[in-house]
């Protein structure tokens, strides 16, 4: 079963359920018919064991990091231009809908984490951003795989040791 409506109507229904004037709520899917904040999504997700479907108004990773549950169907568009890939991968684990990453112009982090983001079906519109690596040691094959996933430049200044076999 799915309960759908505005944030205000859904909150009113769940409050009435808590107060005893409505009974039987707490395990249904919820579909929010308007754009909501991260905080509002958390409030409704806490009220049901079912999947919450919503479009979030927040696009900055600092705010989105506050999402408290996983397995919900949140439509999210990242608004940050520069993103730490670990934060993006963590957010990917909190929604079943592909995250729109089209506004990202720079990704930073370890090559393994970057490759995870690029190969995730949960993150869309990556492939043309600049990359800044944090690795100090890296296999050439990992760097080559990363290079094949973005048309942007890769800043590998942090690498002190690059290993691999000669061609």
C-alpha atoms as an extended CHARMM CRD file, in Angstrom:
* protein
*
       167  EXT
         1         1  UNK       CA              0.0000000000        0.0000000000        0.0000000000  PROA      1               0.0000000000
         2         2  UNK       CA              1.1110000000        3.5340000000       -0.7310000000  PROA      2               0.0000000000
         3         3  UNK       CA              0.1650000000        6.7110000000        1.0870000000  PROA      3               0.0000000000
         4         4  UNK       CA              0.6940000000        9.8170000000       -1.0360000000  PROA      4               0.0000000000
         5         5  UNK       CA              0.2230000000       13.5200000000       -0.5520000000  PROA      5               0.0000000000
         6         6  UNK       CA              1.8890000000       16.7530000000        0.4050000000  PROA      6               0.0000000000
         7         7  UNK       CA              4.4170000000       16.8540000000        3.2060000000  PROA      7               0.0000000000
         8         8  UNK       CA              1.9170000000       18.6520000000        5.4590000000  PROA      8               0.0000000000
         9         9  UNK       CA             -0.8500000000       16.1060000000        4.8080000000  PROA      9               0.0000000000
        10        10  UNK       CA              1.4490000000       13.1350000000        5.3120000000  PROA      10              0.0000000000
        11        11  UNK       CA              2.8770000000       14.5850000000        8.5260000000  PROA      11              0.0000000000
        12        12  UNK       CA             -0.6530000000       15.2220000000        9.8080000000  PROA      12              0.0000000000
        13        13  UNK       CA             -1.6400000000       11.6020000000        9.0790000000  PROA      13              0.0000000000
        14        14  UNK       CA              1.4310000000       10.1510000000       10.8220000000  PROA      14              0.0000000000
        15        15  UNK       CA              0.9360000000       12.4630000000       13.8060000000  PROA      15              0.0000000000
        16        16  UNK       CA             -2.6930000000       11.3220000000       14.0610000000  PROA      16              0.0000000000
        17        17  UNK       CA             -1.4330000000        7.7240000000       13.9250000000  PROA      17              0.0000000000
        18        18  UNK       CA              0.9340000000        8.4520000000       16.8290000000  PROA      18              0.0000000000
        19        19  UNK       CA             -1.8920000000       10.1120000000       18.7880000000  PROA      19              0.0000000000
        20        20  UNK       CA             -4.2570000000        7.2070000000       18.2100000000  PROA      20              0.0000000000
        21        21  UNK       CA             -6.9150000000        8.9650000000       16.1190000000  PROA      21              0.0000000000
        22        22  UNK       CA             -5.7090000000        7.0090000000       13.0550000000  PROA      22              0.0000000000
        23        23  UNK       CA             -4.3640000000        3.5020000000       13.3840000000  PROA      23              0.0000000000
        24        24  UNK       CA             -2.4220000000        1.0670000000       11.2440000000  PROA      24              0.0000000000
        25        25  UNK       CA              0.1690000000        3.3650000000        9.7210000000  PROA      25              0.0000000000
        26        26  UNK       CA              3.8810000000        2.7530000000        9.8760000000  PROA      26              0.0000000000
        27        27  UNK       CA              4.7880000000        0.1710000000        7.2340000000  PROA      27              0.0000000000
        28        28  UNK       CA              3.3760000000        1.6020000000        4.0080000000  PROA      28              0.0000000000
        29        29  UNK       CA              5.2570000000        3.1690000000        1.1100000000  PROA      29              0.0000000000
        30        30  UNK       CA              5.0440000000        6.9630000000        1.0630000000  PROA      30              0.0000000000
        31        31  UNK       CA              5.0160000000        9.1770000000       -2.0080000000  PROA      31              0.0000000000
        32        32  UNK       CA              5.5300000000       12.8800000000       -1.3730000000  PROA      32              0.0000000000
        33        33  UNK       CA              3.8340000000       14.8920000000       -4.1220000000  PROA      33              0.0000000000
        34        34  UNK       CA              5.9290000000       18.0370000000       -3.6960000000  PROA      34              0.0000000000
        35        35  UNK       CA              9.6270000000       18.8540000000       -3.4790000000  PROA      35              0.0000000000
        36        36  UNK       CA             10.8900000000       18.5210000000        0.0960000000  PROA      36              0.0000000000
        37        37  UNK       CA             14.0310000000       19.2100000000        2.1150000000  PROA      37              0.0000000000
        38        38  UNK       CA             16.3930000000       16.6020000000        3.4900000000  PROA      38              0.0000000000
        39        39  UNK       CA             14.9920000000       17.2220000000        6.9660000000  PROA      39              0.0000000000
        40        40  UNK       CA             11.4110000000       16.6940000000        5.7820000000  PROA      40              0.0000000000
        41        41  UNK       CA             12.3720000000       13.4760000000        3.9870000000  PROA      41              0.0000000000
        42        42  UNK       CA             14.0140000000       12.2400000000        7.1990000000  PROA      42              0.0000000000
        43        43  UNK       CA             10.8680000000       13.0170000000        9.1970000000  PROA      43              0.0000000000
        44        44  UNK       CA              8.6420000000       10.9480000000        6.9230000000  PROA      44              0.0000000000
        45        45  UNK       CA             11.1900000000        8.1450000000        6.5160000000  PROA      45              0.0000000000
        46        46  UNK       CA             11.2770000000        7.8010000000       10.3040000000  PROA      46              0.0000000000
        47        47  UNK       CA              7.4770000000        7.4390000000       10.3790000000  PROA      47              0.0000000000
        48        48  UNK       CA              7.3000000000        4.3810000000        8.1140000000  PROA      48              0.0000000000
        49        49  UNK       CA              9.1870000000        1.1900000000        7.4010000000  PROA      49              0.0000000000
        50        50  UNK       CA              8.0940000000        1.4990000000        3.7600000000  PROA      50              0.0000000000
        51        51  UNK       CA              9.9840000000        3.1630000000        0.9360000000  PROA      51              0.0000000000
        52        52  UNK       CA              9.6870000000        6.9420000000        0.7780000000  PROA      52              0.0000000000
        53        53  UNK       CA              9.6260000000        8.4250000000       -2.7370000000  PROA      53              0.0000000000
        54        54  UNK       CA             10.4690000000       12.1150000000       -2.9860000000  PROA      54              0.0000000000
        55        55  UNK       CA             12.3180000000       14.7930000000       -4.8980000000  PROA      55              0.0000000000
        56        56  UNK       CA             14.7200000000       16.6530000000       -2.6320000000  PROA      56              0.0000000000
        57        57  UNK       CA             15.2510000000       20.4050000000       -2.9120000000  PROA      57              0.0000000000
        58        58  UNK       CA             18.6820000000       20.2340000000       -1.3070000000  PROA      58              0.0000000000
        59        59  UNK       CA             21.5650000000       19.6800000000       -3.6910000000  PROA      59              0.0000000000
        60        60  UNK       CA             24.6450000000       20.3810000000       -1.6000000000  PROA      60              0.0000000000
        61        61  UNK       CA             26.4070000000       17.3500000000       -0.1970000000  PROA      61              0.0000000000
        62        62  UNK       CA             26.8600000000       18.9270000000        3.2380000000  PROA      62              0.0000000000
        63        63  UNK       CA             23.0700000000       19.0200000000        3.7130000000  PROA      63              0.0000000000
        64        64  UNK       CA             22.4020000000       15.7290000000        1.9130000000  PROA      64              0.0000000000
        65        65  UNK       CA             24.8540000000       13.9800000000        4.2380000000  PROA      65              0.0000000000
        66        66  UNK       CA             22.1580000000       14.3490000000        6.9120000000  PROA      66              0.0000000000
        67        67  UNK       CA             19.8980000000       11.7720000000        5.1890000000  PROA      67              0.0000000000
        68        68  UNK       CA             19.4300000000        9.2190000000        7.9290000000  PROA      68              0.0000000000
        69        69  UNK       CA             18.0510000000        6.1610000000        6.1660000000  PROA      69              0.0000000000
        70        70  UNK       CA             18.8450000000        4.0130000000        3.1540000000  PROA      70              0.0000000000
        71        71  UNK       CA             16.6220000000        2.2660000000        0.6260000000  PROA      71              0.0000000000
        72        72  UNK       CA             14.3710000000        5.2070000000       -0.1380000000  PROA      72              0.0000000000
        73        73  UNK       CA             13.7180000000        6.5260000000       -3.6510000000  PROA      73              0.0000000000
        74        74  UNK       CA             15.0200000000       10.0810000000       -3.4960000000  PROA      74              0.0000000000
        75        75  UNK       CA             15.5000000000       12.0870000000       -6.6880000000  PROA      75              0.0000000000
        76        76  UNK       CA             18.5780000000       14.2360000000       -6.1060000000  PROA      76              0.0000000000
        77        77  UNK       CA             20.4920000000       16.6980000000       -8.2630000000  PROA      77              0.0000000000
        78        78  UNK       CA             23.8920000000       17.6440000000       -6.8680000000  PROA      78              0.0000000000
        79        79  UNK       CA             24.4190000000       21.4230000000       -6.9030000000  PROA      79              0.0000000000
        80        80  UNK       CA             28.0560000000       21.4580000000       -5.7540000000  PROA      80              0.0000000000
        81        81  UNK       CA             30.6670000000       22.0070000000       -8.4610000000  PROA      81              0.0000000000
        82        82  UNK       CA             33.5310000000       20.4130000000       -6.5270000000  PROA      82              0.0000000000
        83        83  UNK       CA             32.8120000000       17.1760000000       -4.6980000000  PROA      83              0.0000000000
        84        84  UNK       CA             34.7470000000       14.7110000000       -2.5520000000  PROA      84              0.0000000000
        85        85  UNK       CA             34.0000000000       11.3700000000       -4.1540000000  PROA      85              0.0000000000
        86        86  UNK       CA             33.5870000000        9.6100000000       -0.8000000000  PROA      86              0.0000000000
        87        87  UNK       CA             30.6390000000       11.9090000000       -0.0080000000  PROA      87              0.0000000000
        88        88  UNK       CA             29.0990000000       11.1700000000       -3.4100000000  PROA      88              0.0000000000
        89        89  UNK       CA             29.5010000000        7.4070000000       -2.9450000000  PROA      89              0.0000000000
        90        90  UNK       CA             27.9780000000        7.5990000000        0.5370000000  PROA      90              0.0000000000
        91        91  UNK       CA             24.9790000000        9.4830000000       -0.8360000000  PROA      91              0.0000000000
        92        92  UNK       CA             24.6630000000        6.8710000000       -3.5950000000  PROA      92              0.0000000000
        93        93  UNK       CA             24.0890000000        4.2940000000       -0.8640000000  PROA      93              0.0000000000
        94        94  UNK       CA             21.1660000000        6.2710000000        0.5650000000  PROA      94              0.0000000000
        95        95  UNK       CA             18.8530000000        6.3390000000       -2.4630000000  PROA      95              0.0000000000
        96        96  UNK       CA             17.6540000000        3.8200000000       -5.0100000000  PROA      96              0.0000000000
        97        97  UNK       CA             17.2570000000        6.5020000000       -7.6980000000  PROA      97              0.0000000000
        98        98  UNK       CA             20.2640000000        7.5350000000       -9.7860000000  PROA      98              0.0000000000
        99        99  UNK       CA             21.7930000000       10.7920000000       -8.5150000000  PROA      99              0.0000000000
       100       100  UNK       CA             22.1100000000       13.5130000000      -11.1410000000  PROA      100             0.0000000000
       101       101  UNK       CA             25.7600000000       14.6070000000      -10.9790000000  PROA      101             0.0000000000
       102       102  UNK       CA             25.7070000000       16.8910000000      -14.0350000000  PROA      102             0.0000000000
       103       103  UNK       CA             26.7060000000       20.0110000000      -12.0550000000  PROA      103             0.0000000000
       104       104  UNK       CA             29.9380000000       18.4740000000      -10.7730000000  PROA      104             0.0000000000
       105       105  UNK       CA             32.9950000000       19.9250000000      -12.5100000000  PROA      105             0.0000000000
       106       106  UNK       CA             35.6770000000       18.5160000000      -10.1700000000  PROA      106             0.0000000000
       107       107  UNK       CA             35.8490000000       15.2320000000       -8.2610000000  PROA      107             0.0000000000
       108       108  UNK       CA             38.5390000000       14.6260000000       -5.6360000000  PROA      108             0.0000000000
       109       109  UNK       CA             39.6490000000       11.4900000000       -3.8660000000  PROA      109             0.0000000000
       110       110  UNK       CA             41.2990000000        8.1070000000       -4.1630000000  PROA      110             0.0000000000
       111       111  UNK       CA             41.3130000000        6.3820000000       -7.5420000000  PROA      111             0.0000000000
       112       112  UNK       CA             39.4540000000        3.3220000000       -6.2220000000  PROA      112             0.0000000000
       113       113  UNK       CA             36.6460000000        5.5340000000       -4.8760000000  PROA      113             0.0000000000
       114       114  UNK       CA             36.5350000000        7.5090000000       -8.1210000000  PROA      114             0.0000000000
       115       115  UNK       CA             36.2660000000        4.3100000000      -10.1610000000  PROA      115             0.0000000000
       116       116  UNK       CA             33.4250000000        3.1930000000       -7.8570000000  PROA      116             0.0000000000
       117       117  UNK       CA             31.5050000000        6.3970000000       -8.5810000000  PROA      117             0.0000000000
       118       118  UNK       CA             32.0900000000        6.1790000000      -12.3290000000  PROA      118             0.0000000000
       119       119  UNK       CA             30.8810000000        2.5780000000      -12.5310000000  PROA      119             0.0000000000
       120       120  UNK       CA             27.8730000000        2.9870000000      -10.2270000000  PROA      120             0.0000000000
       121       121  UNK       CA             24.4480000000        2.7260000000      -11.8320000000  PROA      121             0.0000000000
       122       122  UNK       CA             23.2870000000        4.9840000000       -8.9900000000  PROA      122             0.0000000000
       123       123  UNK       CA             25.1480000000        8.0620000000      -10.2520000000  PROA      123             0.0000000000
       124       124  UNK       CA             24.3580000000        9.6040000000      -13.6320000000  PROA      124             0.0000000000
       125       125  UNK       CA             25.9070000000       12.3190000000      -15.7870000000  PROA      125             0.0000000000
       126       126  UNK       CA             29.5380000000       11.8120000000      -14.8240000000  PROA      126             0.0000000000
       127       127  UNK       CA             32.3030000000       11.6160000000      -17.4050000000  PROA      127             0.0000000000
       128       128  UNK       CA             33.5410000000       15.1010000000      -18.2380000000  PROA      128             0.0000000000
       129       129  UNK       CA             34.7490000000       16.4800000000      -14.9030000000  PROA      129             0.0000000000
       130       130  UNK       CA             38.3000000000       17.1800000000      -13.7990000000  PROA      130             0.0000000000
       131       131  UNK       CA             39.7100000000       14.7480000000      -11.2500000000  PROA      131             0.0000000000
       132       132  UNK       CA             42.1940000000       15.4150000000       -8.4540000000  PROA      132             0.0000000000
       133       133  UNK       CA             43.7200000000       12.2610000000       -7.0040000000  PROA      133             0.0000000000
       134       134  UNK       CA             44.7010000000       11.8520000000       -3.3530000000  PROA      134             0.0000000000
       135       135  UNK       CA             46.6100000000        8.5740000000       -3.7910000000  PROA      135             0.0000000000
       136       136  UNK       CA             50.3650000000        8.5350000000       -3.1800000000  PROA      136             0.0000000000
       137       137  UNK       CA             50.8380000000        5.0500000000       -4.6550000000  PROA      137             0.0000000000
       138       138  UNK       CA             48.8450000000        3.7080000000       -7.5730000000  PROA      138             0.0000000000
       139       139  UNK       CA             48.8810000000        0.9270000000      -10.1420000000  PROA      139             0.0000000000
       140       140  UNK       CA             49.0750000000        2.2410000000      -13.6940000000  PROA      140             0.0000000000
       141       141  UNK       CA             46.1380000000       -0.0020000000      -14.6650000000  PROA      141             0.0000000000
       142       142  UNK       CA             43.8990000000        1.7430000000      -12.0930000000  PROA      142             0.0000000000
       143       143  UNK       CA             44.9720000000        5.1630000000      -13.3510000000  PROA      143             0.0000000000
       144       144  UNK       CA             44.3510000000        4.0760000000      -16.9540000000  PROA      144             0.0000000000
       145       145  UNK       CA             40.8740000000        2.7910000000      -16.0420000000  PROA      145             0.0000000000
       146       146  UNK       CA             40.0800000000        6.1310000000      -14.4090000000  PROA      146             0.0000000000
       147       147  UNK       CA             41.3750000000        8.0140000000      -17.4430000000  PROA      147             0.0000000000
       148       148  UNK       CA             38.9700000000        6.0570000000      -19.6140000000  PROA      148             0.0000000000
       149       149  UNK       CA             36.0140000000        7.1520000000      -17.5010000000  PROA      149             0.0000000000
       150       150  UNK       CA             36.3680000000       10.9260000000      -17.7650000000  PROA      150             0.0000000000
       151       151  UNK       CA             37.2100000000       13.2730000000      -20.5820000000  PROA      151             0.0000000000
       152       152  UNK       CA             38.3410000000       15.8000000000      -17.9610000000  PROA      152             0.0000000000
       153       153  UNK       CA             41.9340000000       16.2290000000      -16.8860000000  PROA      153             0.0000000000
       154       154  UNK       CA             43.3500000000       14.1160000000      -14.0620000000  PROA      154             0.0000000000
       155       155  UNK       CA             45.6340000000       15.8100000000      -11.5380000000  PROA      155             0.0000000000
       156       156  UNK       CA             47.9590000000       13.0430000000      -10.3480000000  PROA      156             0.0000000000
       157       157  UNK       CA             50.4530000000       15.3050000000       -8.5250000000  PROA      157             0.0000000000
       158       158  UNK       CA             49.9650000000       13.3750000000       -5.2820000000  PROA      158             0.0000000000
       159       159  UNK       CA             51.3050000000       10.1190000000       -6.7590000000  PROA      159             0.0000000000
       160       160  UNK       CA             54.8470000000        9.3100000000       -5.6630000000  PROA      160             0.0000000000
       161       161  UNK       CA             54.9100000000        5.7020000000       -6.8490000000  PROA      161             0.0000000000
       162       162  UNK       CA             53.2570000000        4.3810000000       -9.9930000000  PROA      162             0.0000000000
       163       163  UNK       CA             53.5350000000        0.6310000000      -10.5130000000  PROA      163             0.0000000000
       164       164  UNK       CA             52.7910000000       -1.6740000000      -13.3860000000  PROA      164             0.0000000000
       165       165  UNK       CA             54.3220000000       -3.6920000000      -16.1710000000  PROA      165             0.0000000000
       166       166  UNK       CA             56.1480000000       -2.3260000000      -19.1860000000  PROA      166             0.0000000000
       167       167  UNK       CA             54.3410000000       -2.5320000000      -22.4980000000  PROA      167             0.0000000000
